[in-house]
Structure formats: C-alpha cells, structure tokens
C-alpha positions as MATLAB code, in Angstrom:
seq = 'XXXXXXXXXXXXXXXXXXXXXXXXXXXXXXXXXXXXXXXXXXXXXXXXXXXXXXXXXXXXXXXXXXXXXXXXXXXXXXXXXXXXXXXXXXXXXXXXXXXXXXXXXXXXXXXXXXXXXXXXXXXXXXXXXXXXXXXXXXXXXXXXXXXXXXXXXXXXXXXXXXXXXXXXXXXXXXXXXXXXXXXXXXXXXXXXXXXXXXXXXXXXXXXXXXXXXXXXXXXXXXXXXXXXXXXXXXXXXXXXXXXXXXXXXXXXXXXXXXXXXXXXXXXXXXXXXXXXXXXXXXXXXXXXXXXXXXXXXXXXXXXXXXXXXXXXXXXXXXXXXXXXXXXXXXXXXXXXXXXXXXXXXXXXXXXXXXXXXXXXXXXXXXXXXXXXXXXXXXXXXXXXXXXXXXXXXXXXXXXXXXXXXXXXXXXXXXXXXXXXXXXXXXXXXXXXXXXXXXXXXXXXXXXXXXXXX';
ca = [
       0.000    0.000    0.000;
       2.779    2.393    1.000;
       4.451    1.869   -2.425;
       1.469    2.062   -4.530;
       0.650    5.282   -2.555;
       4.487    6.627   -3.496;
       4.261    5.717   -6.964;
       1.067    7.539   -7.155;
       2.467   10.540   -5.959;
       5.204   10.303   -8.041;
       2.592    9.847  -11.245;
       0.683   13.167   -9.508;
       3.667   14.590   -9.270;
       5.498   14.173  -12.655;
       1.597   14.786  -14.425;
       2.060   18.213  -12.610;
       5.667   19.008  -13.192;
       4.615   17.732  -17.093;
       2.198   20.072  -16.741;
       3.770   23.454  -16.005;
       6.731   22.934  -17.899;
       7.118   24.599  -21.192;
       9.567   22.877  -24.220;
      12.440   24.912  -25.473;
      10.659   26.310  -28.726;
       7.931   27.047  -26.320;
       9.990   29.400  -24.366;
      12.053   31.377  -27.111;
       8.521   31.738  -28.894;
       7.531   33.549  -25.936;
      10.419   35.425  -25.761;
       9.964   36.510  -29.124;
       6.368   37.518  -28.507;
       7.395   39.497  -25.732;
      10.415   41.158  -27.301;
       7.755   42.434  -30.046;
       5.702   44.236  -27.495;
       8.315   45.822  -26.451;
       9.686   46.812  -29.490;
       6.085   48.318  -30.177;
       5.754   50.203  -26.679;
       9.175   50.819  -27.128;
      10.570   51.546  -30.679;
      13.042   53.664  -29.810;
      16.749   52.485  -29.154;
      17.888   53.944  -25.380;
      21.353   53.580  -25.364;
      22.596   57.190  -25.733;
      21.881   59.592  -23.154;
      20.719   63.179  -24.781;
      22.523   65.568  -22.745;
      25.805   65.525  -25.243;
      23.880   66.886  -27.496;
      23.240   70.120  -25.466;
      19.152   71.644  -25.361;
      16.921   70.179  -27.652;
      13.100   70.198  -27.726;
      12.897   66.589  -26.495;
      10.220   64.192  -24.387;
      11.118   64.352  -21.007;
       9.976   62.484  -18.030;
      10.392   63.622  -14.189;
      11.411   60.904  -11.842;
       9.534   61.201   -8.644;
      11.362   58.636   -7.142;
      14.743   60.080   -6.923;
      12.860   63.639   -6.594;
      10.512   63.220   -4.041;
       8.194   66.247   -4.515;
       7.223   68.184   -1.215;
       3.458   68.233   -0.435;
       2.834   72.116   -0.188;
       3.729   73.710   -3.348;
       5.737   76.517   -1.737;
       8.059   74.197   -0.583;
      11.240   74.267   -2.101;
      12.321   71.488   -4.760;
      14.747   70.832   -6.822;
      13.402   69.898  -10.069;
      14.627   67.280  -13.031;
      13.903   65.736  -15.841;
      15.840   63.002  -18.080;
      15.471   62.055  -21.604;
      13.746   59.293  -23.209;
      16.993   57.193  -22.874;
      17.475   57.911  -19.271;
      13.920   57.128  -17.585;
      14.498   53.333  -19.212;
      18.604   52.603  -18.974;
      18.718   54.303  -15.341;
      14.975   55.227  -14.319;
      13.299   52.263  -15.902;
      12.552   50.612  -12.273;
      11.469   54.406  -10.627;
       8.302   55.916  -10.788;
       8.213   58.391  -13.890;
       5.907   61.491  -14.630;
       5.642   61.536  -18.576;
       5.962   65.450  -19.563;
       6.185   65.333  -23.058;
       8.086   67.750  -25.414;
       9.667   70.639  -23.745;
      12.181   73.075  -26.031;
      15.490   73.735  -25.197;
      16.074   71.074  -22.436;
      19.298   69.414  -21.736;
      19.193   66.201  -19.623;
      19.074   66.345  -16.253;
      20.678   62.202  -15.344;
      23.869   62.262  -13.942;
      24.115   65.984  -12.422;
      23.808   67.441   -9.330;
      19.546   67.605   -9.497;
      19.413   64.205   -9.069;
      20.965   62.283   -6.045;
      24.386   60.465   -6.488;
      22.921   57.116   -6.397;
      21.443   57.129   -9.590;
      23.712   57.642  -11.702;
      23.518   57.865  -15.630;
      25.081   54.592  -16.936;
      24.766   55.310  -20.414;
      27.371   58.638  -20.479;
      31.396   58.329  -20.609;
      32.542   59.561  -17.599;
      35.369   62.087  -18.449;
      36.915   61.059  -15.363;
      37.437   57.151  -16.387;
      36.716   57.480  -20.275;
      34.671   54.584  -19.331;
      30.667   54.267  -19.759;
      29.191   55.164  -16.970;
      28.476   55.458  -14.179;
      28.615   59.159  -14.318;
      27.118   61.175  -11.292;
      27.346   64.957   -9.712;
      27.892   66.928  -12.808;
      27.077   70.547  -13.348;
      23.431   70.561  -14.997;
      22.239   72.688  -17.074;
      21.955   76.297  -16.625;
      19.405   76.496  -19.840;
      16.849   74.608  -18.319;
      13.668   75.872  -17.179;
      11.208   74.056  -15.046;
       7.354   74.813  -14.092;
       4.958   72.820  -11.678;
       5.023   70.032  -13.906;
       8.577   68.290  -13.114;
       6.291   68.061   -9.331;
       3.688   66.150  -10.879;
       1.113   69.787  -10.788;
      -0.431   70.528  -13.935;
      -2.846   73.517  -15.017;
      -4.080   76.610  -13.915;
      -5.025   74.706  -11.113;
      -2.427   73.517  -10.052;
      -4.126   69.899   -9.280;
      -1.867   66.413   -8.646;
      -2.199   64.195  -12.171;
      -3.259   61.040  -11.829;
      -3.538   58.998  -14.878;
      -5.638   56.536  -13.543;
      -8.489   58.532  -12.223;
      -7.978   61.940  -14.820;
     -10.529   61.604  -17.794;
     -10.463   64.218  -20.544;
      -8.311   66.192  -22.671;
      -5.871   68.349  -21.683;
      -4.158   71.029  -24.041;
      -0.172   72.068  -24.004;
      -0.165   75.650  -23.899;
       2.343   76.810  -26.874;
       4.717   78.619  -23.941;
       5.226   81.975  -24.174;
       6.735   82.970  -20.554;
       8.520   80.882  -17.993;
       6.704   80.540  -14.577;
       9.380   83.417  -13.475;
       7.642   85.658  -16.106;
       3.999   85.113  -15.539;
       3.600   82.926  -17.999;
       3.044   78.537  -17.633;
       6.313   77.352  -19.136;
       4.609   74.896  -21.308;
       2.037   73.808  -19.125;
      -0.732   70.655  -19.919;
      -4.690   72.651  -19.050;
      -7.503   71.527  -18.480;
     -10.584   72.715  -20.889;
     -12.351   73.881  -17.672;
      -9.778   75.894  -16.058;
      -8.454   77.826  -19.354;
     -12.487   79.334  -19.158;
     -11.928   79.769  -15.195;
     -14.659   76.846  -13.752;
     -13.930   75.021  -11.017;
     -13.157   71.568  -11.976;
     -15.558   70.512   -9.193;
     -17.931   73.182  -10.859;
     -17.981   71.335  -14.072;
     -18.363   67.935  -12.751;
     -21.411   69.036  -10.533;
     -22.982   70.167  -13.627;
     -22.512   67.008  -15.581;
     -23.865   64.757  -12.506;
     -27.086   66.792  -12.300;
     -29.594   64.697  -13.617;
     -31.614   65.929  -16.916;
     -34.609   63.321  -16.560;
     -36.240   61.459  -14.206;
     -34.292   58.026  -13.785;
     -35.930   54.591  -14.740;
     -36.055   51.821  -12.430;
     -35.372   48.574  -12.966;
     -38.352   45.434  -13.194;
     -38.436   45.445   -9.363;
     -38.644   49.164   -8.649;
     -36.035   49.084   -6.056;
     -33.552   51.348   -7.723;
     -32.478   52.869  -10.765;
     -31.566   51.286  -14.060;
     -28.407   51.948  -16.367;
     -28.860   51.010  -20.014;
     -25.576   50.478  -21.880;
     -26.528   53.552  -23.793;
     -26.650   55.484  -20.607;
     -23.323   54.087  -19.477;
     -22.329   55.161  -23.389;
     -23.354   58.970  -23.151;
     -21.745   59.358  -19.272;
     -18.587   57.751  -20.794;
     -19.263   60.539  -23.519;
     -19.993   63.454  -21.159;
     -16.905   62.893  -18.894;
     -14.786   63.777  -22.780;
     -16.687   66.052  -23.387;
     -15.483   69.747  -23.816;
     -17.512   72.257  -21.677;
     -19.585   74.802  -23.134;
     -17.716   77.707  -24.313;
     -14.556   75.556  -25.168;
     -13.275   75.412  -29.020;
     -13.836   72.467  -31.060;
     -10.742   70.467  -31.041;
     -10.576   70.629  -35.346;
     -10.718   74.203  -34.871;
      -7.644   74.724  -33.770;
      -3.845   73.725  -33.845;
      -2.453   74.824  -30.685;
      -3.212   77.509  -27.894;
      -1.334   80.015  -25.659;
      -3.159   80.632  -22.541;
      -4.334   83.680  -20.339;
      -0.751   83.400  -18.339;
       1.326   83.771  -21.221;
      -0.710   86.200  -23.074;
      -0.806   88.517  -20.030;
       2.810   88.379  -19.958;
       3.038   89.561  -23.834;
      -0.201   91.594  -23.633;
       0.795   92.478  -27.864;
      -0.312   88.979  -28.634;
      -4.006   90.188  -27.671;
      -4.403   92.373  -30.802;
      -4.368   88.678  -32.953;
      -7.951   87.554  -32.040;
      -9.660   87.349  -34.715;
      -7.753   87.656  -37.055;
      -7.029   85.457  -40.260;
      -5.253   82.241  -38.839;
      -6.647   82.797  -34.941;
      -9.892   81.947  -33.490;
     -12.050   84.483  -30.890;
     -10.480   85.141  -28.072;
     -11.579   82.492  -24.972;
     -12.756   84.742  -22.077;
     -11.579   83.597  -18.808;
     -14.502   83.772  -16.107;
     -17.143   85.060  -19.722;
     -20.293   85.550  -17.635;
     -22.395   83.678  -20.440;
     -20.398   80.661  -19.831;
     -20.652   80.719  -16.410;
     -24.034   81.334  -16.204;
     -24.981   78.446  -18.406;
     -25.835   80.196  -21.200;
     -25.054   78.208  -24.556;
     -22.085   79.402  -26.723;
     -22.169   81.101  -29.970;
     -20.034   78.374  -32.602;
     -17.283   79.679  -33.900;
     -18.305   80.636  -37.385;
     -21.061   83.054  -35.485;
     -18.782   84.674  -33.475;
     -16.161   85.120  -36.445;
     -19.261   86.461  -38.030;
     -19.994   89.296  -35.247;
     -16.516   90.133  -34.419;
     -14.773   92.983  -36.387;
     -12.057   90.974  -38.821;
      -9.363   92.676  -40.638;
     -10.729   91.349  -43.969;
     -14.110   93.308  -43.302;
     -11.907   96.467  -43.169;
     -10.679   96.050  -46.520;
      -6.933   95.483  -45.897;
      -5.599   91.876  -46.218;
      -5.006   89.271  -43.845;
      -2.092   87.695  -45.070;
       1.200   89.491  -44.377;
       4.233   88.821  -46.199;
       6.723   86.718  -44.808;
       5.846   83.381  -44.458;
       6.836   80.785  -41.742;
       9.188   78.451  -43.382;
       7.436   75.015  -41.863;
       8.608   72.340  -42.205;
       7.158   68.839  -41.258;
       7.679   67.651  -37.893;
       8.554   64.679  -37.034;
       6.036   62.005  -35.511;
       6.546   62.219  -31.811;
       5.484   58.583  -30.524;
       6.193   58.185  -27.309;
       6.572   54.701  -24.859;
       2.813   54.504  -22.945;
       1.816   57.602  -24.290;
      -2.022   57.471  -23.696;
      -4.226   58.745  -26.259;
      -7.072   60.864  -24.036;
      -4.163   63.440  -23.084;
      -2.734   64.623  -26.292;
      -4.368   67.179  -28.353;
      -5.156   65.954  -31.883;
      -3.817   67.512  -34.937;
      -6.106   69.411  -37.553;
      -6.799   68.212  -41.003;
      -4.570   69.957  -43.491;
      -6.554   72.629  -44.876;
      -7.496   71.706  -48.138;
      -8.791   74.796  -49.484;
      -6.733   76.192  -52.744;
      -5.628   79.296  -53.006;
      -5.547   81.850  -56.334;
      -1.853   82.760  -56.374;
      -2.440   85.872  -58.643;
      -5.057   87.186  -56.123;
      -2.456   86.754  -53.497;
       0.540   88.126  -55.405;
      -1.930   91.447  -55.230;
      -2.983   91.898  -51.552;
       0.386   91.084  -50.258;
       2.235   93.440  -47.679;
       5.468   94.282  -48.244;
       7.314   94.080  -45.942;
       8.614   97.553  -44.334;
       5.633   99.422  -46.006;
       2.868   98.411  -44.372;
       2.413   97.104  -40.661;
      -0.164   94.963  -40.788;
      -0.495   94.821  -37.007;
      -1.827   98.394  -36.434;
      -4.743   97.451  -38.892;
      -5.868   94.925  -36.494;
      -8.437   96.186  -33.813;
      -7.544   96.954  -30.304;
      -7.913   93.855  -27.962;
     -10.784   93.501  -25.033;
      -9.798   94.558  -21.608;
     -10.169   91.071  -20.760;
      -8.315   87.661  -19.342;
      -8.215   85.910  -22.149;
      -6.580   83.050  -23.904;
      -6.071   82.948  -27.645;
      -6.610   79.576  -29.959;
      -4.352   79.221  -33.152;
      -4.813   77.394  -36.231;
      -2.866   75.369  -38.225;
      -1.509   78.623  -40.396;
      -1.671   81.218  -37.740;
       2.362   81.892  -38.779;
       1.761   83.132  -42.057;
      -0.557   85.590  -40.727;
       1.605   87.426  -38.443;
       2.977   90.898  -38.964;
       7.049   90.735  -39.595;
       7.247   94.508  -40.294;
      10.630   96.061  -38.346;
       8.554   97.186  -35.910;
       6.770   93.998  -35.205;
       9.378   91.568  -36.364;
      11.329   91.962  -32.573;
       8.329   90.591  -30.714;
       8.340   87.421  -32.705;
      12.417   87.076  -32.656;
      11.871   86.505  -28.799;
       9.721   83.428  -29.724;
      11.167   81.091  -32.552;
       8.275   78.726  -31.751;
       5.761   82.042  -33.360;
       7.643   81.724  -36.689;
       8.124   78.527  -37.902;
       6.960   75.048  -36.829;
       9.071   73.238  -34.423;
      11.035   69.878  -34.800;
      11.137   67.762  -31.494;
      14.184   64.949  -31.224;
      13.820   61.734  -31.573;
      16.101   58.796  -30.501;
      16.786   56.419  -33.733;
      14.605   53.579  -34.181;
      16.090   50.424  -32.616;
      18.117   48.364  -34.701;
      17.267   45.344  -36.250;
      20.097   43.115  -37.852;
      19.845   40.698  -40.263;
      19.970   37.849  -38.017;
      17.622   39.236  -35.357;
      14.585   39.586  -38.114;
      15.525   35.714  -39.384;
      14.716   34.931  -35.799;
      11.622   34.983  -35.905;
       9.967   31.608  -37.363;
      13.440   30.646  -39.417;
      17.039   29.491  -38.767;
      17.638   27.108  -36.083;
      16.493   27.123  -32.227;
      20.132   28.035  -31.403;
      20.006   31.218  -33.295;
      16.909   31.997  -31.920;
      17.555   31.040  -28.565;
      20.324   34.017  -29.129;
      18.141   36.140  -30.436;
      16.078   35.987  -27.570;
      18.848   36.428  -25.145;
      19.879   39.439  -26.668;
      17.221   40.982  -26.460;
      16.364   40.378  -22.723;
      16.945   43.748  -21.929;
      14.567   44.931  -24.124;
      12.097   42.294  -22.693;
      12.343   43.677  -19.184;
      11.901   47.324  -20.492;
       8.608   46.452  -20.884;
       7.809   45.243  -17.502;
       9.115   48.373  -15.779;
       7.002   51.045  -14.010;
       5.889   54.171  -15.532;
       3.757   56.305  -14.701;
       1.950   57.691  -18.042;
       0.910   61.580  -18.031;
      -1.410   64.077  -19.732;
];
C-alpha cells in the first residue's frame, strides 16, 4: 500500500511538473512575442543619453522617485527631468511622470539635481573614459522648469493622476517661464483655461436631466448600456464655451498672453480663433455658446476692413517629425487638424500682399478687449503674423511664433539581419540568441511608468 501510494504521488507529481513545464521552442517563442511588445511600446533604441547633445526640444519624463516632490507647493524642490533614454537605462525601475516635449532642455541624469545614487550609466565619464556610471555633474543652466517636473499641472495647479484623470488636456504653446507670468509649457484643463472650477464642471454634468428609470423590481435605478455610453461621452466632453478640437492647432493661454499683452491684438484675425474669455459671464451662467463661425461672423475681422489678412513673410514650416512616445495614452494629447485643403488663387495673393517695411499689418488689427483671455491658433496662424521692423522683434523673442518646431527623436532600434531571421526561421540556437539578446529589451517592458497628460 505504502508503495502504490508513493508511486502515485510520483505519477501526480510528474503529471504536474509535465504540466507546467514549457519545451524549449515554447519558451524562445515567448520570448519573441514578448520582445515584439516591447519593441512596439518601445521603438526607440535607449542607449545614448541626450545631454551631449546640449538643449533640444525633447520628451522628457520627471522621476519622482529620486525627486521626491514636497506636499505644499511653496516648498522648495529641486526639479529634473531626463530624456527618453534615461527614464528606461537608469529610471526604468522608478516611478516616472511623462511630460512630453519641452524646447530647449538638456538632460538632467547624472548631475547634481538628481541624487548620487542614480547615476547615468549610459554617459562616458570624463573622469574614467569609461561608460558610466557618471554622477554629480554641473546641470544645465538652460533649463527651465514649471509645476510640472512636481507632478502639478494647469491653472489649477491639481496632482495628475492617470488613472483617475478623464479628458483632454491642451499644451499651452509657452510663451513665458513661470518666473515671467507665464506657464512654461504647461498641460490645461478645458475647464480651467475658461476659469470653472473643476468641481464646478463635474457638478454640472452629474445633475440629472430626466427622471431616472427603475429597474423590473422598482427598487432602484436602471443603467442602459446607452446610458453608461453617453456618461462615458460626457466625462470627454469639452464644456460649453470651449473650441472644437478641429478648430484649432495649438493655444497660448491667459498666463502667457498677459505676460506679452501684444499677442491680444491677434484675435480674430485670419489664422486665430475668438479670443476664450476667462470667467465670460455667459459661460458661467450656463448660457449656450455662440459656434465659432457666429462669433467670427460678429466680431470685427481685418478682412471686413478692406486690408488683407495675409502678411508677407511666411513661416518656413517644415514637417515635424512624428513624436510617438513609450505609454503615451491617447485621451491626453491634443489631436492635430486636417490639413486645410482649401486652394488658393496665387495671382489674387501676389496682389494683396504686404510688403514688408511698407505696411504694418499689425496696427490694422483692432484693439484687444480689456479682458483675461486666452487665444486659440490654427494650423496657419504663422503666415498671418505681422514681420514689419517694428513687429518683427516681438516674434524674434519666440522662434516657436515663426516657424513650426522639430522635437528629437532617438533612432529607431536596430534590427540586424539575423535578429529579423529569428523569428519563425534558422535554427532554435540562433533563436535562442536572439532571444537572449534581447532580454533587456524584454524587461523594459515590464518596468514602471507612470503615463501623463
């Protein structure tokens, strides 16, 4: 009995082990699979830190971690950021605020704003001519840093949590540093750029507009899935008074336009939308919102004074560069506008043309309301902004005003020859190697971040 009862086991036993082991194809076809999602979440290379390279308009990511931000704002802090590179090779295992493109930002890893300990392994140390690590260098003097490297976004100046925030928010195009007045680039939130209190907003959208049904019992009330639909619906929606999102490109907001007050005289105008009224009493007294065409329709334009909206001097754009980013989610960033398709008579504009020096186009424009107010751009708002002598100074201060940006990217990561014949040909032993090689990769995927607006 005792030895039937052992060789039982032993049959339960190697049944189980039989069952939880995995063959060696098995495995590397795993590994495979799993090197693929990474190399979609992460399609960038990250073996070269940024900061070599000196400022660049680049995705940055603040580690909160090895910056612990203080809980009153008026604490002080030290702020950081590191480049795309950085928050995998040395922060991939830290907790990571996500604060997409900023301009003129040299990496942060491996200097004096960010303790010793974590150092950047992927610089040569001048000390050693050795890679890494490299710690307690001089950072940056360029930089500039707003609420956001302390995980504080918008006029508000609310904590972001990506699991609980729901909405769009909208990059401001930066005109002033926080030192100025201005946001430094901040991420808004629809509701605060009008001035409503977030809590303001949501109370509206939980008031109830009919009487709720009750379910076959009558003990409480009953949610359809279209019901559930629409409230999934409401909490994207844009409040009342807000721009369509295909209406416009980008925005600056009420901060930075206070701090270059000039900017006002633009709303309106050919390649800008009405001016957004912080605190408008229509919008906060619930009063529905004229569309945009109506209000372009009732607002004095240039064109309706007889002088043309098109100054010379156009904004040599060129096409950015797609700025994917790892776990970048898709309710935060603000979508880009349809080209305009419309054509164009190029005789009829060789005719209304300004030249420039002879005619400011600026002082045609009508003086701006006494107002807080932010200003919405479209797609061409450069070609449609005075570079007279007189006005051309204003817009020298602010590259970003006359022609399209280009944001870095790291190159793709490599793929040789043998690493794409991995995948379903050449022998187990080369792709048991491929595998391997990539297990860095692999555990990329695995590590925490913290995705942002």
């Amino acid at each position: 009995m005792e030895n039937r009862n052992s060789e039982q086991n032993g049959h339960r036993l190697a049944r189980a082990d039989s069952h939880d082991s995995y063959t060696a194809s098995e495995f590397i076809n795993s590994q495979l699979q799993l090197e693929a999602d990474a190399r979609e979440a992460l399609p960038y290379a990250f073996d070269h830190c940024t900061q070599p390279l000196g400022p660049l308009r680049q995705n940055l990511f603040s580690c909160l971690t090895c910056n612990p931000p203080p809980k009153s704002p008026s604490d002080l802090y030290t702020p950081a950021a590191v480049c795309y590179s950085c928050s995998i090779a040395c922060h991939g295992e830290h907790e990571l605020v996500e604060l997409f493109n900023r301009r003129n930002f040299t990496c942060d890893c491996g200097t004096t704003r960010l303790p010793a300990t974590s150092p950047c392994t992927l610089r040569i140390d001048p000390a050693t001519g050795v890679k890494g690590p490299v710690h307690s260098q001089p950072a940056a003097e360029g930089n500039t840093y707003n609420q956001n490297f302390r995980n504080r976004f918008c006029g508000c100046g609310e904590l972001y949590d990506a699991h609980t925030e729901k909405g769009t928010m909208f990059q401001c195009l930066g005109l002033a540093g926080e030192k100025d007045g201005g946001c430094g680039e901040d991420w808004w939130h629809p509701e605060c750029i009008l001035g409503l209190e977030r809590n303001q907003l949501q109370a509206k959208k939980t008031e109830p507009l009919l009487e709720p049904t009750h379910d076959s019992s009558g003990n409480g009330p009953e949610t359809t899935a279209e019901q559930q639909e629409d409230e999934d619906h409401e909490d994207e929606a844009l409040p009342p008074g807000f721009p369509a999102e295909d209406d416009f490109e980008t925005f600056v907001c009420y901060k930075c336009v206070d701090s270059n007050p000039w900017i006002k005289r633009y709303a309106s105008s050919t390649g800008f939308l009405p001016p957004v009224l912080k605190n408008d009493e229509k919008i906060l007294d619930g009063h529905p919102k004229l569309d945009t065409d109506e209000l372009a329709n009732t607002t004095p334009l240039v064109h309706q004074q007889g002088i043309d909206a098109a100054p010379n001097g156009n904004a040599n754009s060129s096409s950015p560069k797609s700025h994917s980013t790892p776990s970048a989610p898709t309710n935060t960033l603000k979508r880009r506008a349809e080209d305009d398709e419309e054509s164009h008579d190029p005789t009829q504009s060789k005719k209304t043309k300004i030249e420039t020096n002879q005619h400011c186009y600026y002082e045609s424009l009508p003086m701006p309301e006494p107002a807080t107010l932010s200003l919405f751009l479209k797609e061409d708002f450069r070609d449609h902004m005075c570079r007279c002598a007189n006005c051309y100074p204003n817009l020298r201060k602010h590259p970003q005003l006359l022609e399209e940006e280009e944001s870095y990217e790291p190159p793709l990561s490599e793929e040789d020859e043998n690493r794409r014949g991995s995948v379903g040909t050449g022998s187990l032993l080369d792709r048991g190697e491929a595998a391997l090689n990539n297990v860095d990769r692999v555990r990329a995927i695995g590590k925490s971040r913290v995705p942002s607006s």
